[in-house]
């Protein structure tokens, strides 16, 4: 007999209470990690199940793998806190037992394979934009929920899901939720997800310019986390509370249309970060995140800062929507049957772009504050050079820690062969207490874990002008004989962000250079600077020197010399 769950009272934080108490019809919630998005998604599902029985909604993700690994596990956990038990109050991917006599949605699905059915007959299609989940074409949806909305393709959302949000007007009259759109996301970065910010423009129309207030508050919050004096923290917290009181988020009182995007009446746009959830999370958790996370992840995903953009950067041909994609091993993930513990375990078995029979290629940038590793593979059959994942450690962690991250993640990789792309300058530096260089120590740590390491030395790295041109050629894809560059959108988000924001400058001689000044600025995260991009440059140079030249057809390929 299944034991009853340990039900505890839920303490809603301020953004959650605003969402629950507002008379809203739709919402765009840009909330940071650990702010309570999963809890409010579960609450929204509860409201739909009870207020709109037999309705049919969509839960939308960029990929089916994302829905299985990130959206559903956390939603299942939060639904249980509300008293909903899987296979008791709802079923995923199958019908309930026939003799339970549950009602079905008015627009019942043809197949329950990608469907969640609740005891009231309310149901949710699991819709993915990669085609592996349910399709919204031909459906009549009563509303939709989008998680990690910054990863969604806005055009596909418009032609598929938004167009299907229609019909059934005779049911649930007077229910504000009917035909609502509810999008949840962390802060957009790079060239993806910026369309989500357009729904905030009604505040500007109303004379409520909240962005400057939030920026000032985030700066104080960062100072608070970095401060060690309790007196200083108390003073800063008073200032944070005062700015927080000045922030007002409310549903849009009047429909508006701008930039070919309509913000309907009743839509609540809001932003929140982890400080809104301190009562549930606690300050020690925030301090731990500050120690362990990269500066960029902390500022964007914890403090919910809107990142700055670079109009003309060092990689002008990079387009995340073209060069990056999510690569989830959907079949493997589905076989775990929503085992939350296993889905939380990081590892290469979750990555469909990592081919277990091929060697891994890696390049490292060693730094005093942060050291970075980017891992890739050559997929010759597909004509692609695939960036699979990036790793980093912050001081005081260094070589052994970075090697452990790599070895743990790729523990199940069949061919344990690592092609080490190294330069002859920085990687050959030594610590005073070691006879081995940084690169040699890193290779030694991998060998201890059973990896065979082959060195691919770049010699002296060429000047920035050559590297700039090489990036344009490889990312521009003008030569069909060159390998196409592709990135794992989730695993390489630090790298993609760094490339998107790497600034360009001219030196006193008028020569092109990568602007590395941001590495020295505390207010600009290291990943937004050039640490990860230097590892990308090594990969690009190695493609020309060690990969492209090894193919049978070499005429016309770009040659780079030092």
Coordinates of C-alpha atoms in Angstrom, one line a residue:
X1 CA 0.0 0.0 0.0
X2 CA 1.3 3.4 -1.0
X3 CA 1.9 5.6 2.1
X4 CA 0.5 9.1 2.1
X5 CA 2.9 11.9 1.2
X6 CA 4.3 14.1 3.9
X7 CA 2.2 17.2 3.2
X8 CA 3.6 20.5 4.6
X9 CA 2.1 24.0 4.3
X10 CA 3.3 25.9 1.3
X11 CA 4.7 29.4 2.0
X12 CA 4.2 31.4 -1.1
X13 CA 6.6 34.2 -1.7
X14 CA 5.8 37.7 -3.0
X15 CA 6.0 37.1 -6.7
X16 CA 4.0 33.9 -6.3
X17 CA 1.3 35.7 -4.2
X18 CA 1.1 38.4 -6.9
X19 CA 0.6 35.8 -9.5
X20 CA -2.1 34.0 -7.5
X21 CA -4.0 37.1 -6.3
X22 CA -3.9 39.1 -9.5
X23 CA -7.0 38.9 -11.7
X24 CA -4.8 37.8 -14.7
X25 CA -5.7 36.2 -17.9
X26 CA -2.2 35.5 -19.1
X27 CA 1.4 35.9 -17.7
X28 CA 5.0 36.3 -18.7
X29 CA 7.1 35.5 -15.7
X30 CA 10.9 36.1 -16.0
X31 CA 12.0 34.7 -12.7
X32 CA 15.5 33.5 -11.7
X33 CA 16.5 30.0 -10.6
X34 CA 15.2 29.1 -7.1
X35 CA 12.4 31.7 -7.2
X36 CA 9.6 29.2 -7.3
X37 CA 8.6 28.9 -11.0
X38 CA 7.8 25.1 -10.6
X39 CA 5.6 25.8 -7.6
X40 CA 3.5 28.4 -9.5
X41 CA 3.3 26.1 -12.6
X42 CA 1.9 23.4 -10.4
X43 CA -0.5 25.9 -8.8
X44 CA -1.6 27.0 -12.2
X45 CA -2.2 23.4 -13.3
X46 CA -4.2 22.9 -10.0
X47 CA -6.4 25.9 -10.9
X48 CA -7.0 24.6 -14.5
X49 CA -7.8 21.1 -13.2
X50 CA -10.4 22.5 -10.7
X51 CA -11.8 25.5 -12.5
X52 CA -11.8 24.1 -16.1
X53 CA -12.7 20.4 -15.9
X54 CA -12.5 18.6 -19.3
X55 CA -10.4 21.4 -20.8
X56 CA -7.4 20.7 -23.0
X57 CA -4.2 22.7 -22.6
X58 CA -0.7 22.5 -24.0
X59 CA 2.6 22.4 -22.1
X60 CA 5.2 23.7 -24.6
X61 CA 8.9 23.1 -24.6
X62 CA 11.6 23.7 -27.2
X63 CA 12.4 19.9 -27.2
X64 CA 10.7 16.8 -25.9
X65 CA 13.9 16.1 -23.9
X66 CA 13.5 19.4 -22.1
X67 CA 10.0 18.6 -21.1
X68 CA 11.0 15.2 -19.8
X69 CA 14.2 16.2 -18.0
X70 CA 13.5 19.7 -16.7
X71 CA 9.8 20.7 -16.8
X72 CA 8.0 17.5 -15.8
X73 CA 10.2 16.2 -12.9
X74 CA 10.0 19.5 -11.0
X75 CA 6.3 19.9 -11.8
X76 CA 5.6 16.4 -10.5
X77 CA 7.4 17.1 -7.3
X78 CA 5.5 20.4 -6.7
X79 CA 2.1 18.8 -7.6
X80 CA 2.8 16.2 -4.9
X81 CA 3.1 19.1 -2.4
X82 CA -0.3 20.2 -3.5
X83 CA -1.7 16.7 -2.9
X84 CA -1.6 15.4 -6.5
X85 CA -0.1 11.9 -6.8
X86 CA 1.1 10.5 -10.1
X87 CA -0.9 7.4 -11.2
X88 CA -3.6 8.3 -8.6
X89 CA -4.8 11.8 -9.5
X90 CA -3.3 11.9 -13.0
X91 CA -1.5 9.8 -15.6
X92 CA 1.3 10.6 -18.0
X93 CA 1.4 8.9 -21.4
X94 CA -1.5 6.6 -20.8
X95 CA -5.2 6.4 -20.1
X96 CA -6.4 5.8 -16.6
X97 CA -7.9 2.3 -15.9
X98 CA -11.2 1.9 -17.7
X99 CA -13.2 1.1 -14.5
X100 CA -12.1 4.4 -12.9
X101 CA -14.7 6.1 -15.2
X102 CA -12.8 9.4 -15.5
X103 CA -14.2 12.0 -17.8
X104 CA -12.2 12.9 -20.9
X105 CA -11.5 16.4 -22.3
X106 CA -14.1 17.8 -24.7
X107 CA -11.4 17.7 -27.3
X108 CA -9.9 14.4 -26.3
X109 CA -6.5 13.3 -27.9
X110 CA -6.2 10.7 -30.5
X111 CA -3.3 9.2 -28.6
X112 CA -2.4 9.5 -24.9
X113 CA 1.3 8.9 -25.6
X114 CA 2.2 12.6 -25.1
X115 CA -0.6 13.6 -22.9
X116 CA -1.3 14.1 -19.2
X117 CA -4.9 13.4 -18.0
X118 CA -6.3 14.4 -14.6
X119 CA -9.2 13.0 -12.7
X120 CA -11.5 16.0 -13.7
X121 CA -11.0 15.2 -17.3
X122 CA -8.7 18.2 -17.8
X123 CA -5.7 17.3 -19.9
X124 CA -2.4 18.7 -21.1
X125 CA -0.7 17.9 -24.5
X126 CA 3.1 17.7 -24.2
X127 CA 4.0 19.8 -27.2
X128 CA 7.6 20.1 -28.4
X129 CA 9.0 22.2 -31.2
X130 CA 11.5 19.5 -32.3
X131 CA 8.7 17.2 -33.4
X132 CA 9.4 14.4 -30.8
X133 CA 6.4 15.3 -28.6
X134 CA 2.8 16.1 -29.5
X135 CA 2.0 18.4 -32.3
X136 CA -0.4 21.3 -31.8
X137 CA -1.5 21.4 -35.4
X138 CA -5.2 20.6 -35.8
X139 CA -5.8 21.0 -32.0
X140 CA -8.2 23.3 -30.3
X141 CA -6.4 24.3 -27.1
X142 CA -8.0 26.1 -24.2
X143 CA -4.7 27.7 -23.3
X144 CA -1.0 26.9 -23.0
X145 CA 1.9 26.9 -20.6
X146 CA 5.5 27.4 -21.8
X147 CA 8.5 26.5 -19.6
X148 CA 12.0 27.8 -20.3
X149 CA 10.4 30.1 -22.8
X150 CA 13.6 31.8 -23.8
X151 CA 14.5 28.6 -25.7
X152 CA 11.2 28.6 -27.7
X153 CA 11.1 29.6 -31.4
X154 CA 8.8 32.6 -31.5
X155 CA 7.7 32.0 -35.1
X156 CA 6.9 28.3 -34.5
X157 CA 5.0 29.3 -31.4
X158 CA 2.9 31.7 -33.4
X159 CA 2.1 29.5 -36.3
X160 CA 1.5 26.3 -34.2
X161 CA 0.5 26.8 -30.6
X162 CA -0.9 30.4 -30.6
X163 CA -3.0 29.6 -33.7
X164 CA -4.4 26.5 -31.9
X165 CA -5.4 28.5 -28.8
X166 CA -9.0 28.8 -29.9
X167 CA -12.6 27.5 -29.7
X168 CA -14.8 26.0 -26.9
X169 CA -16.3 29.4 -26.1
X170 CA -19.5 27.8 -24.8
X171 CA -17.6 26.3 -21.9
X172 CA -16.2 28.0 -18.7
X173 CA -17.9 31.3 -19.4
X174 CA -16.4 34.0 -17.2
X175 CA -13.2 32.1 -16.5
X176 CA -10.2 34.4 -16.9
X177 CA -7.9 31.5 -17.5
X178 CA -9.6 30.4 -20.7
X179 CA -7.3 30.8 -23.7
X180 CA -4.6 32.2 -21.5
X181 CA -0.9 32.1 -22.3
X182 CA 1.5 31.5 -19.4
X183 CA 5.2 31.7 -20.2
X184 CA 7.9 31.1 -17.6
X185 CA 11.6 31.6 -18.1
X186 CA 14.8 32.8 -16.7
X187 CA 16.2 36.0 -18.2
X188 CA 16.9 35.8 -22.0
X189 CA 20.5 36.2 -23.2
X190 CA 22.3 36.4 -26.5
X191 CA 19.9 36.6 -29.5
X192 CA 17.4 34.2 -28.1
X193 CA 14.2 34.9 -26.2
X194 CA 14.4 38.7 -26.4
X195 CA 10.8 38.7 -27.7
X196 CA 9.7 37.9 -24.2
X197 CA 10.8 41.4 -23.0
X198 CA 8.3 43.0 -25.5
X199 CA 5.4 42.1 -23.2
X200 CA 6.9 44.5 -20.6
X201 CA 6.4 47.5 -22.8
X202 CA 3.0 48.4 -21.3
X203 CA 4.9 49.6 -18.1
X204 CA 6.8 52.1 -20.3
X205 CA 3.5 53.2 -21.8
X206 CA 2.1 53.7 -18.3
X207 CA 5.2 55.7 -17.1
X208 CA 6.4 52.8 -14.9
X209 CA 10.0 52.4 -16.0
X210 CA 11.0 49.7 -13.6
X211 CA 14.3 48.5 -15.3
X212 CA 16.5 51.2 -13.7
X213 CA 15.1 50.4 -10.3
X214 CA 15.7 46.7 -10.8
X215 CA 19.3 47.3 -12.0
X216 CA 20.1 49.3 -8.9
X217 CA 18.6 46.7 -6.7
X218 CA 20.6 43.9 -8.4
X219 CA 23.8 45.8 -7.8
X220 CA 23.0 46.1 -4.1
X221 CA 22.1 42.4 -3.9
X222 CA 25.4 41.5 -5.4
X223 CA 27.2 43.7 -2.9
X224 CA 25.2 42.1 -0.2
X225 CA 26.2 38.6 -1.1
X226 CA 29.9 39.6 -1.5
X227 CA 29.9 41.5 1.8
X228 CA 31.3 39.8 4.9
X229 CA 30.3 42.4 7.5
X230 CA 26.9 41.8 9.1
X231 CA 26.6 45.5 9.7
X232 CA 27.2 46.2 6.0
X233 CA 24.7 43.6 5.0
X234 CA 22.0 45.0 7.3
X235 CA 22.5 48.5 5.7
X236 CA 22.4 47.1 2.2
X237 CA 19.3 45.0 2.9
X238 CA 17.4 48.1 4.1
X239 CA 18.3 49.8 0.8
X240 CA 17.2 46.6 -1.1
X241 CA 13.9 46.5 0.7
X242 CA 13.3 50.2 -0.1
X243 CA 13.9 49.6 -3.9
X244 CA 11.8 46.5 -3.8
X245 CA 8.9 48.5 -2.4
X246 CA 9.2 50.9 -5.4
X247 CA 8.7 48.0 -7.9
X248 CA 5.2 47.5 -9.1
X249 CA 4.0 44.7 -11.4
X250 CA 0.4 44.5 -12.4
X251 CA -1.7 43.0 -15.2
X252 CA -1.9 45.1 -18.4
X253 CA -5.0 47.3 -18.1
X254 CA -5.3 47.9 -21.9
X255 CA -4.4 45.8 -24.9
X256 CA -1.5 47.1 -26.9
X257 CA 0.4 46.1 -30.0
X258 CA 4.1 46.9 -30.8
X259 CA 6.8 45.3 -32.8
X260 CA 4.2 43.0 -34.5
X261 CA 3.5 41.5 -31.1
X262 CA 0.3 42.0 -29.2
X263 CA 0.2 42.2 -25.4
X264 CA -3.4 41.4 -24.4
X265 CA -5.4 43.0 -21.6
X266 CA -5.0 41.1 -18.4
X267 CA -1.5 39.8 -19.1
X268 CA 0.8 40.1 -16.1
X269 CA 4.5 40.6 -16.9
X270 CA 6.8 40.3 -13.9
X271 CA 10.5 39.8 -13.0
X272 CA 11.8 38.3 -9.8
X273 CA 15.0 36.8 -8.4
X274 CA 16.2 34.6 -5.5
X275 CA 16.0 37.5 -3.0
X276 CA 12.2 37.3 -3.4
X277 CA 12.5 33.7 -2.0
X278 CA 15.0 34.2 0.8
X279 CA 12.5 33.0 3.4
X280 CA 12.3 29.6 1.8
X281 CA 15.8 29.3 0.4
X282 CA 18.0 31.0 3.0
X283 CA 21.1 33.1 2.7
X284 CA 23.6 30.1 3.0
X285 CA 22.1 28.7 -0.2
X286 CA 22.7 32.0 -2.0
X287 CA 26.3 32.2 -0.7
X288 CA 26.9 28.6 -1.9
X289 CA 25.6 29.5 -5.4
X290 CA 28.0 32.5 -5.5
X291 CA 31.0 30.3 -4.6
X292 CA 30.2 27.5 -7.1
X293 CA 28.5 29.2 -10.1
X294 CA 30.2 31.2 -12.7
X295 CA 29.7 35.0 -12.5
X296 CA 27.5 35.0 -15.6
X297 CA 25.2 32.2 -14.3
X298 CA 25.0 33.9 -10.9
X299 CA 24.1 37.3 -12.3
X300 CA 21.6 36.1 -15.0
X301 CA 20.1 32.9 -13.5
X302 CA 20.2 33.8 -9.8
X303 CA 19.9 37.6 -9.7
X304 CA 18.0 37.8 -13.0
X305 CA 20.0 40.6 -14.5
X306 CA 19.3 41.6 -18.1
X307 CA 22.6 41.1 -19.9
X308 CA 24.1 43.8 -22.0
X309 CA 24.6 43.2 -25.8
X310 CA 27.4 43.8 -28.2
X311 CA 26.3 45.1 -31.5
X312 CA 29.5 44.3 -33.5
X313 CA 31.5 41.7 -31.7
X314 CA 34.4 39.4 -32.4
X315 CA 32.2 36.7 -33.8
X316 CA 29.7 38.7 -36.0
X317 CA 28.5 35.6 -37.9
X318 CA 27.4 33.7 -34.8
X319 CA 23.7 33.2 -34.7
X320 CA 22.5 31.1 -31.8
X321 CA 19.2 30.2 -33.5
X322 CA 21.2 28.7 -36.4
X323 CA 24.4 27.4 -34.8
X324 CA 23.0 26.0 -31.6
X325 CA 20.4 23.4 -30.7
X326 CA 19.3 21.3 -27.8
X327 CA 20.5 17.7 -28.1
X328 CA 18.6 15.5 -25.6
X329 CA 18.8 11.6 -25.8
X330 CA 15.0 11.4 -25.8
X331 CA 14.7 7.6 -25.9
X332 CA 17.1 7.1 -23.0
X333 CA 15.3 9.8 -21.0
X334 CA 11.8 8.4 -21.7
X335 CA 13.1 5.0 -20.5
X336 CA 13.8 6.5 -17.0
X337 CA 10.0 6.9 -16.5
X338 CA 10.3 10.3 -14.8
X339 CA 12.7 9.0 -12.2
X340 CA 13.6 12.4 -10.7
X341 CA 16.8 11.2 -9.0
X342 CA 18.2 9.8 -12.2
X343 CA 17.1 12.7 -14.3
X344 CA 19.1 15.0 -12.0
X345 CA 22.3 13.0 -12.4
X346 CA 24.5 14.9 -15.0
X347 CA 26.2 12.7 -17.6
X348 CA 26.8 12.2 -21.3
X349 CA 24.1 9.6 -21.6
X350 CA 21.6 12.4 -21.7
X351 CA 23.3 14.0 -24.7
X352 CA 22.3 12.8 -28.2
X353 CA 25.1 14.8 -29.9
X354 CA 27.9 12.9 -28.1
X355 CA 28.9 9.9 -30.1
X356 CA 30.3 7.3 -27.7
X357 CA 32.6 5.6 -30.3
X358 CA 34.4 8.8 -31.3
X359 CA 37.2 10.6 -29.3
X360 CA 36.6 13.8 -27.5
X361 CA 38.6 17.0 -28.3
X362 CA 39.2 19.6 -25.7
X363 CA 40.9 23.0 -25.2
X364 CA 41.6 24.7 -21.9
X365 CA 42.1 28.3 -20.9
X366 CA 43.9 28.5 -17.5
X367 CA 43.3 31.6 -15.4
X368 CA 44.0 32.9 -11.9
X369 CA 40.3 33.5 -11.2
X370 CA 38.6 31.0 -13.6
X371 CA 39.7 28.1 -15.8
X372 CA 37.6 26.9 -18.7
X373 CA 37.4 23.8 -20.8
X374 CA 35.4 23.3 -24.0
X375 CA 34.8 19.8 -25.4
X376 CA 33.9 18.9 -29.0
X377 CA 33.8 16.1 -31.5
X378 CA 34.4 15.8 -35.2
X379 CA 31.3 14.3 -36.9
X380 CA 32.7 13.7 -40.4
X381 CA 29.7 11.8 -41.6
X382 CA 27.5 14.8 -40.9
X383 CA 30.1 17.3 -41.9
X384 CA 30.0 19.0 -38.5
X385 CA 32.3 20.1 -35.8
X386 CA 30.2 19.7 -32.6
X387 CA 30.8 21.7 -29.4
X388 CA 29.4 19.3 -26.8
X389 CA 29.9 20.9 -23.4
X390 CA 31.9 23.5 -21.5
X391 CA 33.2 23.2 -18.0
X392 CA 34.8 25.7 -15.6
X393 CA 36.1 26.0 -12.1
X394 CA 36.7 29.1 -10.0
X395 CA 39.7 29.9 -7.7
X396 CA 40.8 28.2 -5.6
X397 CA 39.8 25.2 -7.6
X398 CA 42.1 24.4 -10.5
X399 CA 43.5 21.5 -12.5
X400 CA 42.4 18.5 -10.5
X401 CA 38.9 19.9 -10.1
X402 CA 38.4 20.7 -13.7
X403 CA 39.7 17.2 -14.7
X404 CA 37.3 15.6 -12.2
X405 CA 34.3 17.5 -13.7
X406 CA 35.2 16.2 -17.2
X407 CA 35.9 12.6 -16.1
X408 CA 32.7 12.4 -14.0
X409 CA 30.5 13.7 -16.8
X410 CA 32.0 11.4 -19.4
X411 CA 32.3 8.3 -17.2
X412 CA 30.1 6.4 -19.5
X413 CA 31.8 7.5 -22.8
X414 CA 32.9 4.2 -24.5
X415 CA 36.1 5.5 -26.3
X416 CA 38.1 7.1 -23.6
X417 CA 40.4 9.0 -25.9
X418 CA 41.0 12.7 -25.4
X419 CA 42.6 14.9 -28.1
X420 CA 44.2 17.8 -26.2
X421 CA 44.4 21.0 -28.2
X422 CA 47.1 23.0 -26.6
X423 CA 49.0 26.2 -27.3
X424 CA 52.7 26.7 -26.7
X425 CA 52.3 29.7 -24.5
X426 CA 49.9 29.8 -21.5
X427 CA 49.2 26.1 -21.2
X428 CA 52.9 25.3 -20.7
X429 CA 53.1 27.5 -17.6
X430 CA 54.0 25.8 -14.3
X431 CA 53.0 26.2 -10.7
X432 CA 56.0 26.8 -8.4
X433 CA 55.3 23.5 -6.6
X434 CA 55.3 21.3 -9.8
X435 CA 57.7 20.1 -12.5
X436 CA 54.8 19.5 -14.8
X437 CA 53.0 22.2 -16.9
X438 CA 49.3 22.9 -16.4
X439 CA 48.5 20.9 -19.5
X440 CA 50.7 18.0 -18.5
X441 CA 49.0 17.9 -15.0
X442 CA 45.6 18.0 -16.6
X443 CA 46.5 15.1 -19.0
X444 CA 47.9 13.1 -16.0
X445 CA 44.7 13.5 -14.1
X446 CA 42.7 12.2 -17.1
X447 CA 45.1 9.2 -17.5
X448 CA 44.5 8.3 -13.9
X449 CA 40.9 7.8 -14.8
X450 CA 41.6 5.6 -17.8
X451 CA 41.8 8.1 -20.6
X452 CA 44.3 8.0 -23.4
X453 CA 45.5 11.5 -24.1
X454 CA 46.9 12.7 -27.5
X455 CA 48.4 16.2 -27.8
X456 CA 47.6 18.5 -30.7
X457 CA 50.0 21.4 -30.3
X458 CA 49.0 24.7 -32.0
X459 CA 52.4 26.2 -31.7
X460 CA 52.3 30.0 -31.2
X461 CA 48.7 31.2 -31.5
X462 CA 48.2 33.5 -34.5
X463 CA 47.2 37.2 -34.1
X464 CA 43.7 38.3 -33.5
X465 CA 43.1 39.4 -37.1
X466 CA 43.7 35.9 -38.4
X467 CA 41.5 34.4 -35.7
X468 CA 38.8 37.0 -36.4
X469 CA 38.8 36.0 -40.1
X470 CA 38.8 32.3 -39.3
X471 CA 35.7 32.7 -37.1
X472 CA 33.9 34.6 -39.9
X473 CA 34.8 31.9 -42.4
X474 CA 33.9 28.9 -40.2
X475 CA 30.6 30.4 -38.8
X476 CA 29.7 31.9 -42.2
X477 CA 29.5 28.5 -43.9
X478 CA 30.4 29.9 -47.3
X479 CA 32.6 26.9 -48.3
X480 CA 30.6 23.7 -48.4
X481 CA 33.8 21.7 -47.9
X482 CA 34.4 23.1 -44.5
X483 CA 32.9 21.5 -41.4
X484 CA 29.8 23.2 -40.1
X485 CA 30.1 24.5 -36.6
X486 CA 27.4 23.5 -34.2
X487 CA 26.9 24.0 -30.4
X488 CA 24.8 22.2 -27.8
X489 CA 22.6 25.1 -26.7
X490 CA 22.2 23.9 -23.1
X491 CA 25.6 22.4 -22.4
X492 CA 27.5 25.3 -24.1
X493 CA 25.6 28.3 -22.8
X494 CA 28.6 29.9 -21.2
X495 CA 30.6 29.6 -24.5
X496 CA 27.7 30.9 -26.6
X497 CA 27.2 33.8 -24.2
X498 CA 30.9 34.7 -24.2
X499 CA 31.0 34.6 -28.0
X500 CA 27.9 36.7 -28.3
X501 CA 29.3 39.4 -26.0
X502 CA 33.0 39.3 -26.9
X503 CA 33.8 42.9 -27.8
X504 CA 36.0 44.0 -30.8
X505 CA 38.4 46.9 -30.9
X506 CA 41.2 48.4 -33.0
X507 CA 44.7 48.9 -31.5
X508 CA 46.8 51.9 -32.1
X509 CA 48.0 50.5 -35.4
X510 CA 44.4 50.1 -36.7
X511 CA 44.6 46.3 -36.3
X512 CA 41.6 44.2 -35.1
X513 CA 41.8 42.8 -31.6
X514 CA 39.6 41.0 -29.2
X515 CA 38.8 43.4 -26.3
X516 CA 40.0 41.5 -23.3
X517 CA 39.6 44.5 -20.9
X518 CA 36.4 43.0 -19.6
X519 CA 38.3 40.2 -17.9
X520 CA 39.6 42.8 -15.4
X521 CA 36.2 44.3 -14.6
X522 CA 34.4 42.9 -11.6
X523 CA 31.1 44.0 -12.9
X524 CA 31.4 42.0 -16.2
X525 CA 31.3 38.3 -15.6
X526 CA 34.3 36.2 -16.7
X527 CA 32.2 34.2 -19.2
X528 CA 31.0 37.4 -20.8
X529 CA 34.6 38.3 -21.2
X530 CA 37.0 36.1 -23.3
X531 CA 38.0 33.1 -21.2
X532 CA 35.7 30.7 -23.0
X533 CA 36.2 32.3 -26.4
X534 CA 39.9 31.7 -26.2
X535 CA 39.2 27.9 -26.0
X536 CA 36.9 28.3 -29.0
X537 CA 39.7 30.0 -31.0
X538 CA 42.0 27.0 -30.2
X539 CA 39.3 24.6 -31.6
X540 CA 38.8 26.7 -34.7
X541 CA 42.6 26.8 -35.3
X542 CA 42.8 23.1 -34.8
X543 CA 40.0 22.4 -37.3
X544 CA 42.2 24.0 -40.0
X545 CA 45.5 22.5 -38.8
X546 CA 44.6 19.1 -37.6
X547 CA 41.1 18.2 -38.9
X548 CA 40.5 19.9 -42.3
X549 CA 43.9 19.0 -43.6
X550 CA 43.4 15.4 -42.7
X551 CA 40.5 15.1 -45.2
X552 CA 41.1 13.8 -48.7
X553 CA 39.9 17.0 -50.3
X554 CA 42.0 19.9 -49.1
X555 CA 42.1 22.4 -52.0
X556 CA 40.4 25.7 -51.3
X557 CA 40.4 25.3 -47.5
X558 CA 41.4 28.3 -45.4
X559 CA 45.0 27.9 -44.3
X560 CA 46.2 29.6 -41.1
X561 CA 49.8 30.1 -40.3
X562 CA 51.4 31.4 -37.2

